[in-house]
């Protein structure tokens, strides 16, 4: 986390806004003190702010619950608090996380993740309580739910761990941001409104019922499945260690074990030690992802459709779980299992989220380059690989590079056959292929001179074998593309492909830099960047030659881009007296620098959007208060006049547009920052 | 390269001028000139050939005639393999020469000697020992008389090279076929690159009409399920027909470009051979490395993609809408005052006109 942990003032500002948006002002104030002063003790925090100890503690509780802070106990038993920047930034992604999970595992799983995000880390048993509360709680709650037909399982505003829980999490990004209101004080439950915009009318209620988790068993099955897929992980104390503390601990342990507590002196030894520390850190981290044994003895099932798997599981086990009472089953489960799982604390795994984001972004990129069908095929390939990818890149790689010829783990390979079995049948597999390729495979008819098939073929009528071959053609396109989206690995019945994520990540960063330049300086700027990227440091004449343009046409754009920090200049004196006239003037492009500059600017752009949102909200503040009154909600037409309704509508549009842009900027941040570590360039 | 010289031919010496009605007045020198002018332009004459023309009666007379012609700048003395030889100048040229000052003539002589290689003004001065002022003045006047021209050297971009007006500068100073007068010939580059990109597209892509596969969709799954239902008179829930995607009506005239199946990706060598065979460029030769330069430039332009070490193909985008990224599509990403913008103060998100415009909302004054 070291690279991501490197915070800049602008990131601190952005995160403070995000915290305020989600958890209120108190949490944000505590957060901002930590952001400004860095690692602090409680006492120092009190000194540095105008808040009293009680308030600060409240703030800290919220922040810690959401993993926004590291807190480490040192030898002196003083607690230090430090911001976890990656997790804090992640707040902007919550809406996206839900979307990713929904696409992969359906609405029910989304619902679980949504709750986990709202709650922060949580004990499984508490999560269960939220869904299936003990009867008396349910009764006392009965009056509160006004007129919803969601049944007892949709526990709105249930009290868990002092935070409000919102189980009805089928939301898009926009709505989830509005809805994730948790009470910062953590004192009492806070009823959460269901946003009227997301769930429309009664028609949705049936679907709702279908998407409601029906039993504890099902809930456990979902959690278990999501843990196996790596989206949910255990919470362990070591996760609260700041990167520095974690390093120190790993180091201390390594020194103790291997060198009897004495620091090694020789260079060789130091290297061995460094490698050992890295290995220890990796081991600690990888351990977070191990899936403990679960009380439910569900088959490991890769199918996202829980309704179906439930049915099948029931049949195959020949044991009707639902005939037992929920509580009975649970107790039985606990006693027979290792008794750890109920108390197991779980959270959403942020690293997996970036893996999911990467899949989606790459698929989108393929769509713009090669078309829809090929992108769908790529998406299937990437999702198949996702299960075995814990993170986008190894942050603590061994200094000694792995043997490049080392065989690739077969779990990181995928074949056209795998895709053929998993691809959505409604996709026209022929799209964006050369008709000749299709005839070659189907062996029916020929291609006429207008490139039409003499015997048209319904893509739906293909055999699995032909389908596989057609998909192989698409994969070939993926592999031929200059991005080299896939790489051929070997033939084992079918061609096995793997994805060189690191190389692609670099190209995608380059792509985003070029996109930025294209928007600002047009094709000429992009050409310049590409020329410099390819040729390294160039003087004016060489630049002209590479771009086949005259110097006058270039100077303007070179200057502008230097000012924007996207290209660098250098003057190399040729004579002893350093005279500009006699110096060689070089320009070059440093991908890492451009990347950091663009990342920084993007953070700043996001801050501006957050500021504009709050400004726009301020303008309609009175109206919003009125519109949120319980008697007005649902009866807007009755209580608000035309002007107010229009203003409200306009505000919703404005907010949506801004948030959408914010999320798109977050996509850019992911590309620039999360898919690969620092690049050593030039 | 001389064979494809683009130099405008000097006005051919016309006979009308030199063959007046009074033939008796034609001096032997003029006669010699006329005889020589019958040969193709640019021919070099050696003494043996000249004496064979039988204008002069003796060696001494020939020498005198030649001297006379040289003095009148109608002929130029050269050496070839240590043997003297002569070449004709057109009469107009000679006329111009006659009007030159001695300094100008000296410079002209040196410029003439280097031919298409051209000579750098500094080198010229070193050889002739004239002062800078004289040099500048003379060169200007020579240029204005259309006798010499200057080009910027490609090798040394700040060197002005002089050569005779009608000569085509050598590649060394003028660069490859893409350059003229020391600068890139944008018009030429654009014509050739357009032709090349069409050629590459032909080779590596295929344009597929909208109705290339006009099948009638048969809903097989539904048909099977239907059959089954008929037989069993109850539908198995596992066999619910899969939903078929809506297939939009295709417009037969809408075509789309796709990558060719198993294409032969062209290389710099194959493309330059193609270009030469097409004879798009009449008087220029495009060699393989000239072509490579052009192709690499087109890759930078995003028109071509490099597939492997030497192969190129058309760069395609599947969608026409240009989206950049989340940052630059928002106002701040393209903002001219981005660096001045802060949290508070005159330029900030609250007062921002760009946001106001983008959202069509009011900003703070
Ligand atoms: S808020 Fe407005 S003024 Fe400030 S950087 Fe963004 S676009 Fe520019």
PDB file of C-alpha atoms in Angstrom, chain A residues 349-486:
ATOM      1  CA  UNK A 349     -12.188  -6.488  -0.161  1.00  0.00           C
ATOM      2  CA  UNK A 350     -11.161  -3.223  -1.820  1.00  0.00           C
ATOM      3  CA  UNK A 351      -8.451  -4.854  -3.891  1.00  0.00           C
ATOM      4  CA  UNK A 352     -10.977  -7.097  -5.558  1.00  0.00           C
ATOM      5  CA  UNK A 353     -13.021  -4.071  -6.442  1.00  0.00           C
ATOM      6  CA  UNK A 354     -10.188  -2.705  -8.519  1.00  0.00           C
ATOM      7  CA  UNK A 355      -9.853  -6.055 -10.239  1.00  0.00           C
ATOM      8  CA  UNK A 356     -13.509  -5.812 -11.180  1.00  0.00           C
ATOM      9  CA  UNK A 357     -13.112  -2.239 -12.345  1.00  0.00           C
ATOM     10  CA  UNK A 358     -10.193  -3.245 -14.488  1.00  0.00           C
ATOM     11  CA  UNK A 359     -12.247  -5.923 -16.192  1.00  0.00           C
ATOM     12  CA  UNK A 360     -14.989  -3.480 -17.026  1.00  0.00           C
ATOM     13  CA  UNK A 361     -12.645  -0.796 -18.257  1.00  0.00           C
ATOM     14  CA  UNK A 362     -10.686  -3.111 -20.480  1.00  0.00           C
ATOM     15  CA  UNK A 363     -13.879  -4.488 -21.918  1.00  0.00           C
ATOM     16  CA  UNK A 364     -15.023  -0.963 -22.676  1.00  0.00           C
ATOM     17  CA  UNK A 365     -11.746  -0.194 -24.341  1.00  0.00           C
ATOM     18  CA  UNK A 366     -12.099  -3.263 -26.512  1.00  0.00           C
ATOM     19  CA  UNK A 367     -15.583  -2.156 -27.404  1.00  0.00           C
ATOM     20  CA  UNK A 368     -14.313   1.124 -28.778  1.00  0.00           C
ATOM     21  CA  UNK A 369     -11.519  -0.577 -30.657  1.00  0.00           C
ATOM     22  CA  UNK A 370     -12.980  -3.846 -31.867  1.00  0.00           C
ATOM     23  CA  UNK A 371     -16.703  -3.637 -31.364  1.00  0.00           C
ATOM     24  CA  UNK A 372     -19.349  -4.950 -29.053  1.00  0.00           C
ATOM     25  CA  UNK A 373     -19.163  -8.668 -29.635  1.00  0.00           C
ATOM     26  CA  UNK A 374     -15.435  -8.911 -29.209  1.00  0.00           C
ATOM     27  CA  UNK A 375     -15.688  -6.849 -26.052  1.00  0.00           C
ATOM     28  CA  UNK A 376     -18.294  -9.210 -24.650  1.00  0.00           C
ATOM     29  CA  UNK A 377     -16.027 -12.126 -25.341  1.00  0.00           C
ATOM     30  CA  UNK A 378     -13.174 -10.344 -23.639  1.00  0.00           C
ATOM     31  CA  UNK A 379     -15.384  -9.552 -20.689  1.00  0.00           C
ATOM     32  CA  UNK A 380     -16.232 -13.206 -20.273  1.00  0.00           C
ATOM     33  CA  UNK A 381     -12.571 -14.143 -20.445  1.00  0.00           C
ATOM     34  CA  UNK A 382     -11.597 -11.580 -17.854  1.00  0.00           C
ATOM     35  CA  UNK A 383     -14.393 -12.530 -15.524  1.00  0.00           C
ATOM     36  CA  UNK A 384     -13.388 -16.151 -15.740  1.00  0.00           C
ATOM     37  CA  UNK A 385      -9.895 -15.134 -14.744  1.00  0.00           C
ATOM     38  CA  UNK A 386     -11.081 -12.806 -12.011  1.00  0.00           C
ATOM     39  CA  UNK A 387     -11.835 -15.597  -9.559  1.00  0.00           C
ATOM     40  CA  UNK A 388      -8.161 -16.348  -9.275  1.00  0.00           C
ATOM     41  CA  UNK A 389      -6.933 -12.804  -9.221  1.00  0.00           C
ATOM     42  CA  UNK A 390      -6.749 -11.396  -5.748  1.00  0.00           C
ATOM     43  CA  UNK A 391      -5.424  -8.023  -6.866  1.00  0.00           C
ATOM     44  CA  UNK A 392      -4.374  -6.067  -9.902  1.00  0.00           C
ATOM     45  CA  UNK A 393      -0.682  -6.196  -9.278  1.00  0.00           C
ATOM     46  CA  UNK A 394       1.735  -7.448  -6.664  1.00  0.00           C
ATOM     47  CA  UNK A 395       2.747  -4.576  -4.522  1.00  0.00           C
ATOM     48  CA  UNK A 396       5.539  -6.402  -2.831  1.00  0.00           C
ATOM     49  CA  UNK A 397       7.201  -8.343  -5.601  1.00  0.00           C
ATOM     50  CA  UNK A 398      10.447 -10.122  -5.028  1.00  0.00           C
ATOM     51  CA  UNK A 399      13.382  -8.079  -6.149  1.00  0.00           C
ATOM     52  CA  UNK A 400      14.618 -10.995  -8.174  1.00  0.00           C
ATOM     53  CA  UNK A 401      12.287 -11.224 -11.105  1.00  0.00           C
ATOM     54  CA  UNK A 402      10.439 -14.445 -11.481  1.00  0.00           C
ATOM     55  CA  UNK A 403      11.768 -16.691 -14.116  1.00  0.00           C
ATOM     56  CA  UNK A 404      10.066 -15.414 -17.255  1.00  0.00           C
ATOM     57  CA  UNK A 405       9.901 -18.909 -18.642  1.00  0.00           C
ATOM     58  CA  UNK A 406       8.247 -20.234 -15.566  1.00  0.00           C
ATOM     59  CA  UNK A 407       5.018 -21.957 -16.493  1.00  0.00           C
ATOM     60  CA  UNK A 408       1.948 -19.869 -16.023  1.00  0.00           C
ATOM     61  CA  UNK A 409      -0.466 -21.100 -13.448  1.00  0.00           C
ATOM     62  CA  UNK A 410      -3.227 -22.828 -15.376  1.00  0.00           C
ATOM     63  CA  UNK A 411      -5.751 -20.892 -13.350  1.00  0.00           C
ATOM     64  CA  UNK A 412      -4.620 -17.838 -15.256  1.00  0.00           C
ATOM     65  CA  UNK A 413      -5.405 -19.380 -18.619  1.00  0.00           C
ATOM     66  CA  UNK A 414      -8.643 -19.363 -20.492  1.00  0.00           C
ATOM     67  CA  UNK A 415      -9.760 -21.000 -23.719  1.00  0.00           C
ATOM     68  CA  UNK A 416     -12.279 -20.163 -26.394  1.00  0.00           C
ATOM     69  CA  UNK A 417     -14.194 -23.193 -25.204  1.00  0.00           C
ATOM     70  CA  UNK A 418     -14.584 -21.676 -21.755  1.00  0.00           C
ATOM     71  CA  UNK A 419     -15.955 -18.552 -23.366  1.00  0.00           C
ATOM     72  CA  UNK A 420     -18.302 -20.475 -25.622  1.00  0.00           C
ATOM     73  CA  UNK A 421     -19.832 -22.142 -22.592  1.00  0.00           C
ATOM     74  CA  UNK A 422     -20.253 -18.942 -20.658  1.00  0.00           C
ATOM     75  CA  UNK A 423     -21.175 -16.331 -23.199  1.00  0.00           C
ATOM     76  CA  UNK A 424     -24.615 -14.831 -23.336  1.00  0.00           C
ATOM     77  CA  UNK A 425     -26.502 -16.598 -26.093  1.00  0.00           C
ATOM     78  CA  UNK A 426     -28.183 -13.490 -27.343  1.00  0.00           C
ATOM     79  CA  UNK A 427     -24.937 -12.039 -28.642  1.00  0.00           C
ATOM     80  CA  UNK A 428     -24.432 -12.142 -32.384  1.00  0.00           C
ATOM     81  CA  UNK A 429     -21.064 -13.816 -32.507  1.00  0.00           C
ATOM     82  CA  UNK A 430     -20.539 -12.976 -36.167  1.00  0.00           C
ATOM     83  CA  UNK A 431     -20.437  -9.283 -35.648  1.00  0.00           C
ATOM     84  CA  UNK A 432     -17.206  -7.569 -36.647  1.00  0.00           C
ATOM     85  CA  UNK A 433     -15.732 -10.659 -38.233  1.00  0.00           C
ATOM     86  CA  UNK A 434     -14.662 -11.073 -41.837  1.00  0.00           C
ATOM     87  CA  UNK A 435     -17.367 -13.100 -43.643  1.00  0.00           C
ATOM     88  CA  UNK A 436     -14.600 -15.233 -45.113  1.00  0.00           C
ATOM     89  CA  UNK A 437     -13.642 -16.369 -41.650  1.00  0.00           C
ATOM     90  CA  UNK A 438     -17.195 -17.479 -41.009  1.00  0.00           C
ATOM     91  CA  UNK A 439     -17.479 -19.419 -44.222  1.00  0.00           C
ATOM     92  CA  UNK A 440     -14.181 -21.033 -43.479  1.00  0.00           C
ATOM     93  CA  UNK A 441     -15.596 -22.353 -40.230  1.00  0.00           C
ATOM     94  CA  UNK A 442     -19.150 -23.197 -41.170  1.00  0.00           C
ATOM     95  CA  UNK A 443     -18.177 -24.523 -44.607  1.00  0.00           C
ATOM     96  CA  UNK A 444     -21.488 -23.513 -46.064  1.00  0.00           C
ATOM     97  CA  UNK A 445     -21.718 -21.496 -49.243  1.00  0.00           C
ATOM     98  CA  UNK A 446     -19.270 -18.784 -50.122  1.00  0.00           C
ATOM     99  CA  UNK A 447     -18.758 -15.059 -49.926  1.00  0.00           C
ATOM    100  CA  UNK A 448     -19.891 -13.108 -52.969  1.00  0.00           C
ATOM    101  CA  UNK A 449     -18.111 -10.147 -54.410  1.00  0.00           C
ATOM    102  CA  UNK A 450     -20.068  -7.722 -52.255  1.00  0.00           C
ATOM    103  CA  UNK A 451     -18.844  -9.630 -49.233  1.00  0.00           C
ATOM    104  CA  UNK A 452     -22.226 -11.161 -48.605  1.00  0.00           C
ATOM    105  CA  UNK A 453     -22.757 -14.738 -47.499  1.00  0.00           C
ATOM    106  CA  UNK A 454     -24.353 -16.827 -50.196  1.00  0.00           C
ATOM    107  CA  UNK A 455     -25.896 -18.988 -47.491  1.00  0.00           C
ATOM    108  CA  UNK A 456     -26.848 -16.801 -44.576  1.00  0.00           C
ATOM    109  CA  UNK A 457     -26.413 -18.448 -41.199  1.00  0.00           C
ATOM    110  CA  UNK A 458     -28.241 -17.823 -37.993  1.00  0.00           C
ATOM    111  CA  UNK A 459     -25.491 -17.410 -35.398  1.00  0.00           C
ATOM    112  CA  UNK A 460     -27.784 -19.037 -32.911  1.00  0.00           C
ATOM    113  CA  UNK A 461     -27.728 -22.305 -34.831  1.00  0.00           C
ATOM    114  CA  UNK A 462     -24.034 -22.947 -34.327  1.00  0.00           C
ATOM    115  CA  UNK A 463     -22.759 -26.050 -32.676  1.00  0.00           C
ATOM    116  CA  UNK A 464     -20.595 -25.586 -29.632  1.00  0.00           C
ATOM    117  CA  UNK A 465     -17.566 -26.521 -31.697  1.00  0.00           C
ATOM    118  CA  UNK A 466     -18.259 -23.946 -34.370  1.00  0.00           C
ATOM    119  CA  UNK A 467     -19.072 -21.401 -31.729  1.00  0.00           C
ATOM    120  CA  UNK A 468     -15.737 -22.077 -30.156  1.00  0.00           C
ATOM    121  CA  UNK A 469     -13.994 -21.564 -33.468  1.00  0.00           C
ATOM    122  CA  UNK A 470     -15.825 -18.324 -34.101  1.00  0.00           C
ATOM    123  CA  UNK A 471     -14.900 -17.109 -30.663  1.00  0.00           C
ATOM    124  CA  UNK A 472     -11.333 -18.062 -31.395  1.00  0.00           C
ATOM    125  CA  UNK A 473     -11.455 -15.633 -34.309  1.00  0.00           C
ATOM    126  CA  UNK A 474     -12.458 -12.851 -31.980  1.00  0.00           C
ATOM    127  CA  UNK A 475      -9.732 -13.820 -29.585  1.00  0.00           C
ATOM    128  CA  UNK A 476      -7.336 -13.641 -32.486  1.00  0.00           C
ATOM    129  CA  UNK A 477      -8.418 -10.052 -33.022  1.00  0.00           C
ATOM    130  CA  UNK A 478      -7.801  -9.347 -29.362  1.00  0.00           C
ATOM    131  CA  UNK A 479      -4.363 -10.798 -29.635  1.00  0.00           C
ATOM    132  CA  UNK A 480      -3.458  -8.962 -32.865  1.00  0.00           C
ATOM    133  CA  UNK A 481      -4.431  -5.606 -31.497  1.00  0.00           C
ATOM    134  CA  UNK A 482      -1.479  -3.415 -30.555  1.00  0.00           C
ATOM    135  CA  UNK A 483      -2.732  -3.514 -26.973  1.00  0.00           C
ATOM    136  CA  UNK A 484      -2.243  -7.287 -27.066  1.00  0.00           C
ATOM    137  CA  UNK A 485      -5.307  -7.851 -24.988  1.00  0.00           C
ATOM    138  CA  UNK A 486      -4.575 -11.559 -24.840  1.00  0.00           C
TER     139      UNK A 486
END
